[in-house]
Coordinates of N, CA and C in Angstrom, one line a residue:
Chain A
K19 N -110.0 134.7 61.9 CA -109.2 134.6 60.7 C -110.0 134.6 59.5
Q20 N -109.6 135.3 58.5 CA -110.4 135.5 57.2 C -110.4 134.1 56.5
E21 N -111.5 133.7 56.0 CA -111.7 132.6 55.1 C -112.4 133.0 53.9
V22 N -111.9 132.5 52.7 CA -112.5 132.8 51.4 C -112.9 131.5 50.8
T23 N -114.1 131.5 50.3 CA -114.7 130.3 49.7 C -115.2 130.6 48.3
Q24 N -114.8 129.7 47.3 CA -115.4 129.8 46.0 C -116.1 128.5 45.6
I25 N -117.4 128.7 45.3 CA -118.2 127.6 44.9 C -118.9 127.9 43.6
P26 N -118.9 127.0 42.5 CA -118.4 125.7 42.6 C -116.9 125.6 42.4
A27 N -116.3 124.5 42.6 CA -114.8 124.3 42.3 C -114.6 124.2 40.8
A28 N -115.5 123.8 40.1 CA -115.4 123.6 38.6 C -116.7 123.9 37.9
L29 N -116.6 124.4 36.7 CA -117.8 124.8 36.0 C -117.5 124.6 34.5
S30 N -118.5 124.0 33.8 CA -118.4 123.8 32.3 C -119.6 124.4 31.6
V31 N -119.3 125.3 30.6 CA -120.5 126.0 29.9 C -120.2 125.9 28.4
P32 N -121.3 126.0 27.6 CA -121.1 126.1 26.2 C -120.7 127.5 25.8
E33 N -119.9 127.7 24.8 CA -119.5 129.0 24.3 C -120.7 129.9 24.1
G34 N -120.6 131.1 24.5 CA -121.6 132.1 24.3 C -122.5 132.3 25.6
E35 N -122.4 131.4 26.4 CA -123.2 131.5 27.7 C -122.5 132.5 28.6
N36 N -123.3 133.2 29.5 CA -122.7 134.0 30.5 C -122.2 133.2 31.7
L37 N -121.0 133.6 32.2 CA -120.4 132.9 33.3 C -120.7 133.7 34.6
V38 N -121.0 133.0 35.7 CA -121.2 133.6 37.0 C -120.4 132.9 38.0
L39 N -119.4 133.6 38.6 CA -118.5 132.9 39.5 C -118.7 133.6 40.9
N40 N -118.8 132.8 41.9 CA -119.1 133.3 43.3 C -117.9 133.2 44.2
C41 N -117.9 134.2 45.1 CA -116.8 134.3 46.1 C -117.5 134.8 47.4
S42 N -117.2 134.1 48.5 CA -117.7 134.6 49.8 C -116.5 134.6 50.8
F43 N -116.6 135.6 51.7 CA -115.6 135.8 52.7 C -116.2 136.0 54.1
T44 N -115.5 135.7 55.2 CA -116.1 135.7 56.5 C -115.9 137.0 57.3
D45 N -114.9 137.8 57.0 CA -114.6 139.0 57.7 C -114.8 140.2 56.8
S46 N -115.7 141.1 57.1 CA -116.0 142.2 56.2 C -115.1 143.4 56.3
A47 N -114.1 143.3 57.2 CA -113.1 144.3 57.4 C -112.0 144.2 56.3
I48 N -112.3 144.6 55.1 CA -111.3 144.4 54.0 C -111.0 145.7 53.4
Y49 N -109.8 145.8 52.8 CA -109.5 147.0 52.0 C -110.0 146.9 50.6
N50 N -109.9 145.7 50.0 CA -110.4 145.5 48.6 C -110.6 144.0 48.4
L51 N -111.2 143.7 47.2 CA -111.3 142.4 46.8 C -110.8 142.3 45.3
Q52 N -110.1 141.3 45.0 CA -109.4 141.2 43.7 C -109.8 139.9 43.1
W53 N -110.0 139.9 41.8 CA -110.2 138.7 41.0 C -109.0 138.5 40.1
F54 N -108.6 137.2 40.0 CA -107.4 136.9 39.2 C -107.8 135.7 38.3
R55 N -107.0 135.6 37.2 CA -107.1 134.5 36.3 C -105.8 133.7 36.3
Q56 N -105.9 132.4 36.4 CA -104.7 131.6 36.3 C -104.8 130.5 35.2
D57 N -103.9 130.5 34.3 CA -103.8 129.5 33.3 C -102.9 128.3 33.8
P58 N -103.1 127.1 33.3 CA -102.3 126.0 33.8 C -100.8 126.2 33.9
G59 N -100.2 125.9 35.0 CA -98.8 126.1 35.2 C -98.2 127.5 35.1
K60 N -99.1 128.5 35.2 CA -98.7 129.9 35.1 C -99.0 130.6 36.3
G61 N -98.5 131.9 36.4 CA -98.8 132.8 37.5 C -100.2 133.3 37.3
L62 N -100.5 134.3 38.2 CA -101.8 134.9 38.2 C -101.8 136.2 37.4
T63 N -103.0 136.5 36.7 CA -103.2 137.8 36.0 C -104.3 138.5 36.7
S64 N -104.0 139.7 37.2 CA -105.1 140.5 37.8 C -106.2 140.9 36.8
L65 N -107.4 140.7 37.2 CA -108.5 141.0 36.3 C -109.2 142.3 36.7
L66 N -109.6 142.3 38.0 CA -110.4 143.4 38.5 C -110.0 143.6 40.0
L67 N -110.0 144.9 40.5 CA -109.8 145.2 41.9 C -111.0 146.1 42.3
I68 N -111.7 145.7 43.3 CA -112.8 146.5 43.8 C -112.5 147.0 45.2
Q69 N -112.4 148.3 45.3 CA -112.2 148.9 46.6 C -113.3 148.6 47.5
S70 N -113.1 148.7 48.8 CA -114.1 148.3 49.8 C -115.3 149.3 49.8
S71 N -115.0 150.5 49.3 CA -116.1 151.5 49.2 C -116.9 151.4 47.9
Q72 N -116.5 150.5 47.0 CA -117.2 150.4 45.7 C -118.2 149.2 45.7
R73 N -119.1 149.3 44.8 CA -120.1 148.2 44.7 C -119.8 147.3 43.5
E74 N -119.2 147.9 42.5 CA -118.8 147.1 41.3 C -117.7 147.7 40.5
Q75 N -117.2 146.9 39.6 CA -116.1 147.3 38.8 C -116.2 146.5 37.5
T76 N -116.0 147.3 36.4 CA -116.2 146.7 35.0 C -114.9 146.8 34.2
S77 N -114.7 145.8 33.4 CA -113.6 145.9 32.4 C -114.0 145.0 31.2
G78 N -114.4 145.6 30.1 CA -114.8 144.8 28.9 C -115.9 143.9 29.2
R79 N -115.8 142.6 29.0 CA -116.8 141.7 29.2 C -116.9 141.2 30.7
L80 N -116.1 141.7 31.5 CA -116.0 141.4 32.9 C -116.7 142.4 33.8
N81 N -117.5 141.9 34.7 CA -118.1 142.8 35.7 C -118.0 142.1 37.1
A82 N -117.5 142.8 38.1 CA -117.5 142.2 39.4 C -118.3 143.1 40.4
S83 N -119.0 142.4 41.2 CA -119.8 143.1 42.3 C -119.3 142.8 43.6
L84 N -119.5 143.7 44.6 CA -119.0 143.5 46.0 C -120.1 143.9 46.9
D85 N -120.5 143.0 47.8 CA -121.4 143.3 48.9 C -120.7 142.9 50.2
K86 N -120.1 144.0 50.8 CA -119.3 143.7 52.0 C -120.1 143.2 53.2
S87 N -121.3 143.8 53.3 CA -122.1 143.4 54.5 C -122.5 141.9 54.5
S88 N -122.7 141.3 53.3 CA -123.0 139.9 53.3 C -121.8 139.1 53.0
G89 N -120.7 139.7 52.7 CA -119.4 138.9 52.5 C -119.4 138.2 51.2
R90 N -119.9 138.9 50.1 CA -120.0 138.2 48.8 C -119.5 139.1 47.7
S91 N -118.9 138.4 46.7 CA -118.6 139.0 45.4 C -118.9 138.0 44.3
T92 N -119.3 138.6 43.2 CA -119.7 137.8 42.0 C -118.9 138.4 40.8
L93 N -118.3 137.5 40.1 CA -117.7 137.9 38.8 C -118.5 137.4 37.7
Y94 N -119.0 138.3 36.8 CA -119.7 138.0 35.6 C -118.8 138.1 34.4
I95 N -118.9 137.1 33.5 CA -118.2 137.1 32.2 C -119.2 137.0 31.2
A96 N -119.4 138.0 30.4 CA -120.5 138.0 29.3 C -120.0 137.2 28.1
A97 N -120.9 136.5 27.5 CA -120.7 135.9 26.2 C -119.3 135.1 26.2
S98 N -119.3 134.1 27.0 CA -118.0 133.3 27.2 C -117.4 132.8 25.9
Q99 N -116.1 132.7 25.9 CA -115.4 132.2 24.7 C -114.4 131.1 25.2
P100 N -114.0 130.2 24.3 CA -113.1 129.1 24.7 C -111.8 129.7 25.4
G101 N -111.4 130.8 25.0 CA -110.2 131.4 25.5 C -110.4 131.9 27.0
D102 N -111.6 131.9 27.5 CA -111.9 132.2 28.9 C -111.7 131.0 29.8
S103 N -111.4 129.8 29.2 CA -111.1 128.7 30.0 C -109.8 128.9 30.8
A104 N -110.0 128.7 32.2 CA -108.9 129.0 33.1 C -109.4 128.8 34.5
T105 N -108.6 129.0 35.5 CA -109.0 129.0 36.9 C -109.1 130.4 37.3
Y106 N -110.2 130.8 38.0 CA -110.4 132.1 38.5 C -110.4 132.1 40.0
L107 N -109.6 133.0 40.5 CA -109.4 133.1 42.0 C -109.8 134.5 42.5
C108 N -110.5 134.5 43.6 CA -110.8 135.8 44.2 C -109.9 135.8 45.5
A109 N -109.6 137.0 45.9 CA -108.7 137.3 47.1 C -109.2 138.6 47.8
V110 N -109.2 138.6 49.1 CA -109.5 139.8 49.8 C -108.3 140.3 50.5
M111 N -108.1 141.6 50.5 CA -107.0 142.3 51.2 C -107.4 142.7 52.6
G112 N -106.8 142.1 53.6 CA -107.1 142.5 54.9 C -106.1 143.5 55.4
W113 N -105.8 143.7 56.6 CA -105.0 144.8 57.1 C -103.5 144.4 56.9
R114 N -103.2 143.2 56.5 CA -101.8 142.9 56.2 C -101.5 142.2 54.9
W115 N -102.4 141.3 54.4 CA -102.1 140.6 53.2 C -103.4 140.1 52.5
L116 N -103.2 139.5 51.3 CA -104.3 138.9 50.6 C -104.6 137.5 51.1
T117 N -105.9 137.2 51.2 CA -106.3 135.8 51.5 C -107.1 135.3 50.3
F118 N -106.7 134.2 49.8 CA -107.2 133.7 48.5 C -108.3 132.6 48.8
G119 N -109.2 132.5 47.8 CA -110.1 131.4 47.8 C -109.4 130.2 47.0
G120 N -110.1 129.1 46.9 CA -109.5 127.9 46.3 C -109.6 127.9 44.8
G121 N -110.4 128.9 44.2 CA -110.5 129.0 42.8 C -111.7 128.2 42.2
T122 N -112.2 128.7 41.1 CA -113.2 128.0 40.2 C -112.5 127.7 38.9
R123 N -112.5 126.4 38.5 CA -111.9 126.0 37.3 C -113.0 126.0 36.2
V124 N -112.8 126.9 35.2 CA -113.8 127.1 34.2 C -113.4 126.4 32.8
L125 N -114.3 125.7 32.2 CA -114.1 125.2 30.9 C -115.3 125.7 30.0
V126 N -114.9 126.4 28.9 CA -115.9 126.9 28.0 C -115.7 126.0 26.7
K127 N -116.8 125.3 26.4 CA -116.7 124.3 25.3 C -117.2 125.0 24.0
P128 N -116.4 124.8 22.9 CA -116.8 125.4 21.6 C -118.1 124.8 21.1
Chain B
D25 N -89.7 144.7 28.3 CA -91.0 144.7 28.9 C -90.8 144.5 30.4
G26 N -91.6 145.3 31.2 CA -91.4 145.2 32.7 C -92.2 143.9 33.1
G27 N -91.6 143.3 34.2 CA -92.3 142.1 34.7 C -91.5 141.5 35.8
I28 N -92.0 140.3 36.2 CA -91.4 139.5 37.3 C -90.9 138.2 36.7
T29 N -89.6 137.9 37.0 CA -89.0 136.7 36.5 C -88.6 135.8 37.6
Q30 N -89.2 134.6 37.6 CA -88.9 133.6 38.5 C -88.0 132.5 37.9
S31 N -87.0 132.0 38.6 CA -86.2 130.9 38.1 C -85.7 130.1 39.3
P32 N -85.5 128.7 39.0 CA -85.8 128.1 37.7 C -87.3 127.8 37.6
K33 N -87.8 127.3 36.5 CA -89.2 126.9 36.3 C -89.5 125.7 37.1
Y34 N -88.5 124.7 37.1 CA -88.7 123.4 37.8 C -87.5 123.2 38.7
L35 N -87.7 122.7 39.9 CA -86.6 122.5 40.8 C -86.8 121.3 41.6
F36 N -85.7 120.5 41.8 CA -85.8 119.3 42.6 C -85.0 119.3 43.8
R37 N -85.5 118.9 44.9 CA -84.7 119.0 46.2 C -84.5 117.6 46.7
K38 N -83.3 117.3 47.2 CA -83.0 116.1 47.9 C -83.3 116.3 49.4
E39 N -83.4 115.2 50.1 CA -83.7 115.2 51.5 C -82.5 115.9 52.2
G40 N -82.9 116.8 53.1 CA -81.8 117.5 53.9 C -81.1 118.6 53.2
Q41 N -81.6 119.0 52.0 CA -81.0 120.0 51.2 C -81.8 121.3 51.3
N42 N -81.1 122.4 51.3 CA -81.7 123.7 51.2 C -81.7 124.1 49.7
V43 N -82.8 124.7 49.2 CA -82.8 125.2 47.8 C -83.3 126.7 47.8
T44 N -82.8 127.4 46.9 CA -83.2 128.9 46.8 C -83.9 129.1 45.5
L45 N -85.0 129.8 45.6 CA -85.8 130.2 44.4 C -85.6 131.7 44.2
S46 N -85.4 132.0 42.9 CA -85.1 133.4 42.6 C -86.3 134.1 42.1
C47 N -86.4 135.4 42.5 CA -87.5 136.3 42.0 C -86.9 137.7 41.8
E48 N -87.0 138.1 40.6 CA -86.5 139.4 40.2 C -87.6 140.2 39.5
Q49 N -87.7 141.5 39.8 CA -88.7 142.4 39.2 C -88.0 143.7 38.7
N50 N -88.5 144.1 37.5 CA -88.0 145.4 37.0 C -89.2 146.4 36.9
L51 N -90.1 146.3 37.7 CA -91.3 147.2 37.8 C -91.1 148.4 38.7
N52 N -90.0 148.4 39.4 CA -89.7 149.5 40.4 C -90.7 149.4 41.5
H53 N -91.2 148.2 41.8 CA -92.1 148.0 42.9 C -91.4 147.9 44.3
D54 N -91.9 148.5 45.3 CA -91.3 148.4 46.6 C -91.7 147.1 47.3
A55 N -92.9 146.7 47.2 CA -93.4 145.5 47.9 C -93.3 144.2 47.1
M56 N -92.8 143.2 47.8 CA -92.7 141.9 47.1 C -93.2 140.8 48.1
Y57 N -93.7 139.7 47.4 CA -94.4 138.6 48.2 C -94.0 137.3 47.7
W58 N -94.0 136.3 48.6 CA -93.9 134.9 48.2 C -95.1 134.1 48.7
Y59 N -95.7 133.3 47.7 CA -96.9 132.5 48.0 C -96.5 131.0 47.7
R60 N -97.3 130.2 48.3 CA -97.2 128.7 48.0 C -98.6 128.3 47.6
Q61 N -98.7 127.5 46.5 CA -99.9 127.0 46.0 C -99.9 125.5 45.9
D62 N -100.8 124.8 46.6 CA -100.9 123.3 46.6 C -102.0 123.0 45.6
P63 N -101.9 121.8 45.0 CA -102.9 121.4 43.9 C -104.3 121.6 44.3
G64 N -105.1 122.3 43.5 CA -106.5 122.5 43.7 C -106.8 123.5 44.8
Q65 N -105.8 124.2 45.3 CA -106.0 125.1 46.4 C -105.6 126.6 46.0
G66 N -106.0 127.5 46.8 CA -105.6 128.9 46.6 C -104.2 129.1 47.1
L67 N -103.8 130.3 47.1 CA -102.4 130.7 47.5 C -102.4 131.0 48.9
R68 N -101.2 130.7 49.6 CA -101.0 131.0 51.0 C -99.7 131.8 51.1
L69 N -99.7 132.9 51.9 CA -98.6 133.8 51.9 C -97.5 133.2 52.8
I70 N -96.2 133.2 52.3 CA -95.1 132.7 53.1 C -94.4 133.9 53.8
Y71 N -93.9 134.8 53.0 CA -93.2 136.0 53.5 C -93.6 137.2 52.6
Y72 N -93.5 138.4 53.1 CA -93.6 139.6 52.3 C -92.6 140.7 52.8
S73 N -92.3 141.6 51.9 CA -91.4 142.7 52.2 C -91.9 144.0 51.6
Q74 N -92.0 145.0 52.4 CA -92.6 146.3 51.9 C -91.4 147.2 51.5
I75 N -90.2 147.0 52.0 CA -89.1 147.8 51.6 C -87.8 147.0 51.7
V76 N -86.8 147.5 51.1 CA -85.5 146.9 51.2 C -85.0 146.7 52.7
N77 N -84.4 145.5 52.9 CA -83.9 145.2 54.3 C -84.9 145.0 55.3
D78 N -86.2 144.8 54.9 CA -87.2 144.5 55.9 C -88.2 143.5 55.3
F79 N -88.6 142.5 56.1 CA -89.5 141.5 55.6 C -90.3 141.0 56.8
Q80 N -91.5 140.4 56.5 CA -92.4 140.0 57.6 C -92.9 138.6 57.3
K81 N -93.2 137.8 58.3 CA -93.7 136.4 58.1 C -95.2 136.5 57.7
G82 N -95.5 135.6 56.8 CA -96.9 135.4 56.4 C -97.6 134.3 57.2
D83 N -98.6 133.7 56.6 CA -99.3 132.6 57.3 C -98.5 131.3 57.5
I84 N -97.5 131.0 56.6 CA -96.9 129.7 56.6 C -95.4 129.8 56.5
A85 N -94.7 130.7 57.3 CA -93.3 131.0 57.2 C -92.4 129.9 57.7
E86 N -92.9 129.0 58.5 CA -92.0 127.9 59.1 C -91.3 127.1 58.0
G87 N -90.0 127.0 58.1 CA -89.2 126.1 57.1 C -88.8 126.9 55.9
Y88 N -89.0 128.2 55.9 CA -88.6 129.1 54.8 C -87.8 130.3 55.3
S89 N -87.0 130.9 54.5 CA -86.3 132.1 54.8 C -86.2 133.0 53.6
V90 N -86.1 134.3 53.8 CA -85.9 135.2 52.7 C -84.9 136.3 53.0
S91 N -84.5 137.0 52.0 CA -83.7 138.2 52.2 C -84.2 139.3 51.2
R92 N -83.9 140.5 51.5 CA -84.3 141.6 50.6 C -83.2 142.7 50.7
E93 N -82.1 142.4 50.0 CA -80.9 143.2 50.0 C -81.0 144.3 48.9
K94 N -81.8 144.0 47.8 CA -82.0 144.9 46.7 C -83.5 145.0 46.4
K95 N -83.8 146.2 45.9 CA -85.3 146.4 45.6 C -85.8 145.4 44.6
E96 N -84.9 145.0 43.6 CA -85.4 144.2 42.5 C -85.5 142.7 42.9
S97 N -84.9 142.3 44.0 CA -84.7 140.9 44.2 C -85.3 140.4 45.6
F98 N -85.9 139.3 45.6 CA -86.5 138.8 46.8 C -86.4 137.2 46.8
P99 N -85.2 136.7 47.0 CA -85.1 135.2 46.9 C -85.7 134.5 48.1
L100 N -86.2 133.3 47.9 CA -86.8 132.5 48.9 C -86.0 131.2 49.1
T101 N -85.6 130.9 50.3 CA -84.9 129.6 50.6 C -85.8 128.7 51.2
V102 N -85.9 127.5 50.7 CA -86.7 126.4 51.3 C -85.7 125.5 52.0
T103 N -85.8 125.5 53.3 CA -84.8 124.8 54.1 C -85.2 123.4 54.4
S104 N -84.3 122.6 54.9 CA -84.6 121.2 55.2 C -85.6 121.1 56.3
A105 N -85.9 122.1 57.0 CA -86.9 122.1 58.1 C -88.3 122.0 57.5
Q106 N -88.4 122.4 56.2 CA -89.8 122.4 55.6 C -90.0 120.9 55.1
K107 N -90.8 120.2 55.8 CA -91.0 118.7 55.6 C -91.8 118.4 54.4
N108 N -92.6 119.3 53.9 CA -93.5 119.0 52.8 C -93.4 120.2 51.8
P109 N -92.2 120.3 51.1 CA -92.0 121.4 50.3 C -92.6 121.3 48.9
T110 N -93.1 120.2 48.5 CA -93.6 120.0 47.1 C -94.8 120.9 46.9
A111 N -94.7 121.9 46.0 CA -95.7 122.8 45.7 C -95.3 123.7 44.6
F112 N -96.2 124.6 44.2 CA -95.9 125.6 43.2 C -95.7 126.9 43.9
Y113 N -94.6 127.6 43.7 CA -94.2 128.8 44.4 C -94.3 130.0 43.5
L114 N -95.1 131.0 43.9 CA -95.3 132.2 43.2 C -94.8 133.4 43.9
C115 N -94.1 134.3 43.1 CA -93.6 135.6 43.6 C -94.5 136.7 43.0
A116 N -94.7 137.7 43.8 CA -95.5 138.8 43.3 C -94.9 140.1 43.8
S117 N -95.3 141.2 43.2 CA -94.9 142.5 43.6 C -96.0 143.6 43.4
S118 N -95.9 144.7 44.2 CA -96.9 145.7 44.0 C -96.2 147.1 44.3
T119 N -96.8 148.1 43.7 CA -96.2 149.4 44.0 C -96.7 149.9 45.4
S120 N -96.0 150.8 46.0 CA -96.4 151.3 47.3 C -96.9 152.7 47.2
S121 N -97.1 153.2 45.9 CA -97.7 154.5 45.8 C -99.1 154.6 46.4
G122 N -99.4 155.6 47.0 CA -100.7 155.7 47.7 C -100.7 154.7 48.8
T123 N -101.8 153.9 49.0 CA -101.8 152.9 50.0 C -101.5 151.6 49.3
A124 N -100.4 151.0 49.8 CA -99.9 149.7 49.2 C -100.9 148.6 49.3
L125 N -101.7 148.6 50.3 CA -102.7 147.6 50.4 C -103.8 147.7 49.3
N126 N -103.9 148.8 48.7 CA -104.9 148.9 47.6 C -104.4 148.8 46.2
Q127 N -103.2 148.4 46.1 CA -102.6 148.2 44.8 C -102.6 146.8 44.3
P128 N -102.9 146.5 43.0 CA -102.9 145.2 42.5 C -101.6 144.5 42.6
Q129 N -101.5 143.2 42.8 CA -100.2 142.5 42.8 C -100.0 141.9 41.4
H130 N -98.7 142.0 41.0 CA -98.3 141.4 39.7 C -97.5 140.1 40.0
F131 N -97.8 139.1 39.3 CA -97.2 137.8 39.6 C -96.2 137.3 38.5
G132 N -95.2 136.5 39.0 CA -94.4 135.8 38.1 C -95.0 134.5 37.6
D133 N -94.3 133.7 36.8 CA -94.9 132.5 36.3 C -94.6 131.3 37.1
G134 N -94.0 131.4 38.3 CA -93.9 130.4 39.3 C -92.7 129.4 39.1
T135 N -92.4 128.8 40.2 CA -91.4 127.7 40.2 C -92.1 126.5 40.8
R136 N -91.9 125.3 40.2 CA -92.5 124.1 40.7 C -91.4 123.3 41.4
L137 N -91.6 123.1 42.7 CA -90.6 122.4 43.5 C -91.0 121.0 43.8
S138 N -90.2 120.0 43.6 CA -90.5 118.6 43.9 C -89.4 118.0 44.7
I139 N -89.7 116.9 45.4 CA -88.8 116.2 46.2 C -88.3 115.0 45.4
L140 N -86.9 114.8 45.4 CA -86.4 113.6 44.8 C -86.5 112.4 45.7

């Protein structure tokens, strides 16, 4: 059974610092890996989707890498801003559905 | 604006009562999903539907039921058999163009269910 882990569970950084969020998964047989953002009491917003054949995906200040063989993905957020404060979840798509990690709660201090 | 609408935002259930959570989408998506999120945890899949009149159990379907009579709608019923229903419930949808498994999912704003 696929298991997805995100460490640390919470992270606090000063504004302007680069953010590095980690995600690991146990089964490398995946279709894709997705990163989401969740604001308190809200639904999820899709940030990046990396196909299993890709190594990385970029959107603006966000860059996500995928290493299927080692079961790891990293989300980089450059030059963090207070508006980046949220919970970030990664999820892997197996042959039937998405399996989510527990999320990393990020606080960017002004 | 296209999107997913979940209602109500907050819902309270009495012991022994069934309650139904609404999910409507106007994105013309074929696939729809229901997730449960407990505090500090990730999402777990309850049910999903790839097309109208068809749905499949996810990881934690016990105590829940769904229907998919229209493409736009995928209501979730939390039955009295679900002994620990207090959670945040999220509905999502995705297009089935190409390979559905490779399409991003779009989420509603959730319904928070509590026990009275």
